Amino acid sequence: MKDVIDRIVEKGYECFIVGGYVRDYLLGMTSYDIDICTNAKIDEIINIFGNEGTYNKEYYSYHLTKGKYHYDITTYRHELEYKKNKPIKLEVASSLKEDLLRRDFTINTFALDKDNKFIDLLNSKKDLNYKIIRVVGNTTDKLLEDKTRIIRAIRFACTLDFELDDEIKEFLKNKAYYLNEVPLEYIKKELTKIFESNNYKKFFDLVNEYNLSKYLKIKFDKIIKSYDSYGVWAQIETTLPFTKEEKDIIESIKNLINYYKVTLDDIILYRNEVINNVVCILNMDKEYKTYKEFNNIHSIIDIDIDMITIRKYVGINKSKEVFKKIETLILNNELNNNRIDIINYLKGKKYG
């Protein structure tokens, strides 16, 4: 990290780490996405790093990856015009403070200099200390120029276990319908981040308090504890977009929850994302441990295909029967235990 900053400073430019990395650093959290801002113009940044990364002159930004760290290096800037939640007109700013004023929330306006010295030009440390999510500048203006900030505010409040400030709460109370202008893919991404945290109960409390369900395209009753985000999604009705694989995992969890049990066969047949969530939701930790120990002792083969893939070819009703047939064929050396051969076998059979 220091070598990237040093290369900019050595050329005589100002350089600061800003945003989420500094926030997480102050909260004792690890982050590998690093935003750097500088008074160096984009052409000057390109001259420093050459073709080591990629750049976008329109946004005055240069993207660089080094090991596990991802750097976004930008010239000081501010946005003049937004369209569809994205800045379409930007200009170079003259100072770090101008750049910080364009940002979304006060907890994202901290900076670190080349010597790792903490900088708080907007006096935002108190919001971090009191665990408050507050917009930089006028709340309504900022949330309306980029509506994704509405769901981001909720996400930060949940994942960090912070409170929304009164102005954001007032916005949600009167103008939450602007969430309809946030792309569904973005909503799904932000909700998944919330569900991966340990504080998704807070999210559902906020949804109920501000009647957000219809804007977020979700319906739910009671959300039981879950192993990961798949388990939460399985307890929700939603029209948000998912990939085919995600849908299969979620539907498998739902089906097993509806049976209200997990058998040894299920543990053998389904992938870990499914079983871990069902066991957690149904509170079957003790039974699961017993099944796993039994399976470890008596397991004969580890078939190179999962139940979700088998379902694609034979349907739900036939899947367990077909799995056992595949297992028998492999044990009798009538079928190779590799994914391609098994799929070719499935393609060659008719299942109705």
XYZ file of N, CA, C and O in Angstrom, residues 230-238 247-260 274 277-278 281 311:
112
model
N -28.172 -17.153 1.651
C -29.101 -18.062 0.972
C -30.258 -18.460 1.901
O -31.406 -18.564 1.484
N -29.920 -18.698 3.171
C -30.945 -19.090 4.129
C -31.958 -17.999 4.380
O -33.142 -18.272 4.599
N -31.505 -16.739 4.366
C -32.438 -15.619 4.532
C -33.315 -15.485 3.293
O -34.538 -15.347 3.390
N -32.697 -15.537 2.107
C -33.482 -15.426 0.873
C -34.534 -16.528 0.782
O -35.624 -16.312 0.234
N -34.223 -17.705 1.319
C -35.166 -18.824 1.266
C -36.400 -18.584 2.138
O -37.424 -19.256 1.966
N -36.323 -17.618 3.042
C -37.453 -17.311 3.920
C -38.219 -16.065 3.462
O -39.053 -15.538 4.191
N -37.911 -15.616 2.240
C -38.506 -14.394 1.695
C -39.166 -14.692 0.363
O -38.672 -15.497 -0.416
N -40.293 -14.046 0.099
C -40.853 -14.025 -1.253
C -40.330 -12.768 -1.941
O -40.405 -11.679 -1.381
N -39.801 -12.915 -3.130
C -39.210 -11.757 -3.809
C -39.267 -11.904 -5.314
O -39.292 -13.021 -5.843
N -31.123 -19.569 -7.712
C -32.509 -20.023 -7.576
C -32.571 -21.476 -7.140
O -33.383 -21.854 -6.288
N -31.726 -22.331 -7.724
C -31.724 -23.752 -7.377
C -31.364 -23.965 -5.915
O -31.979 -24.782 -5.223
N -30.352 -23.238 -5.433
C -29.946 -23.364 -4.028
C -31.075 -22.919 -3.108
O -31.420 -23.603 -2.136
N -31.674 -21.773 -3.406
C -32.747 -21.234 -2.569
C -33.962 -22.157 -2.567
O -34.558 -22.429 -1.512
N -34.335 -22.686 -3.735
C -35.482 -23.595 -3.819
C -35.210 -24.899 -3.070
O -36.114 -25.455 -2.433
N -33.982 -25.383 -3.129
C -33.636 -26.601 -2.390
C -33.771 -26.377 -0.891
O -34.276 -27.242 -0.164
N -33.317 -25.235 -0.407
C -33.464 -24.911 1.018
C -34.943 -24.855 1.389
O -35.368 -25.424 2.404
N -35.741 -24.183 0.559
C -37.179 -24.083 0.837
C -37.837 -25.452 0.913
O -38.650 -25.723 1.810
N -37.494 -26.320 -0.037
C -38.114 -27.647 -0.070
C -37.799 -28.449 1.185
O -38.694 -29.073 1.781
N -36.539 -28.428 1.616
C -36.168 -29.181 2.808
C -36.769 -28.566 4.072
O -37.144 -29.294 5.002
N -36.877 -27.250 4.107
C -37.517 -26.606 5.258
C -38.980 -27.040 5.345
O -39.506 -27.310 6.433
N -39.640 -27.128 4.189
C -41.052 -27.524 4.170
C -41.250 -28.966 4.649
O -42.288 -29.295 5.219
N -40.243 -29.833 4.419
C -40.314 -31.203 4.938
C -40.058 -31.237 6.434
O -40.361 -32.208 7.108
N -39.492 -30.163 6.935
C -39.136 -29.977 8.346
C -38.237 -31.089 8.872
O -38.353 -31.550 10.000
N -26.849 -25.613 0.927
C -28.229 -26.015 1.221
C -28.334 -26.581 2.633
O -29.116 -26.109 3.461
N -27.728 -24.277 5.787
C -28.839 -23.365 6.068
C -30.042 -24.087 6.647
O -30.669 -23.603 7.596
N -30.394 -25.237 6.096
C -31.554 -25.975 6.594
C -31.320 -26.420 8.028
O -32.202 -26.291 8.884
N -31.684 -23.317 10.232
C -33.068 -22.834 10.333
C -33.924 -23.784 11.161
O -34.753 -23.354 11.975
N -31.019 -32.376 -10.748
C -32.396 -31.881 -10.905
C -32.625 -31.208 -12.251
O -33.719 -31.241 -12.805
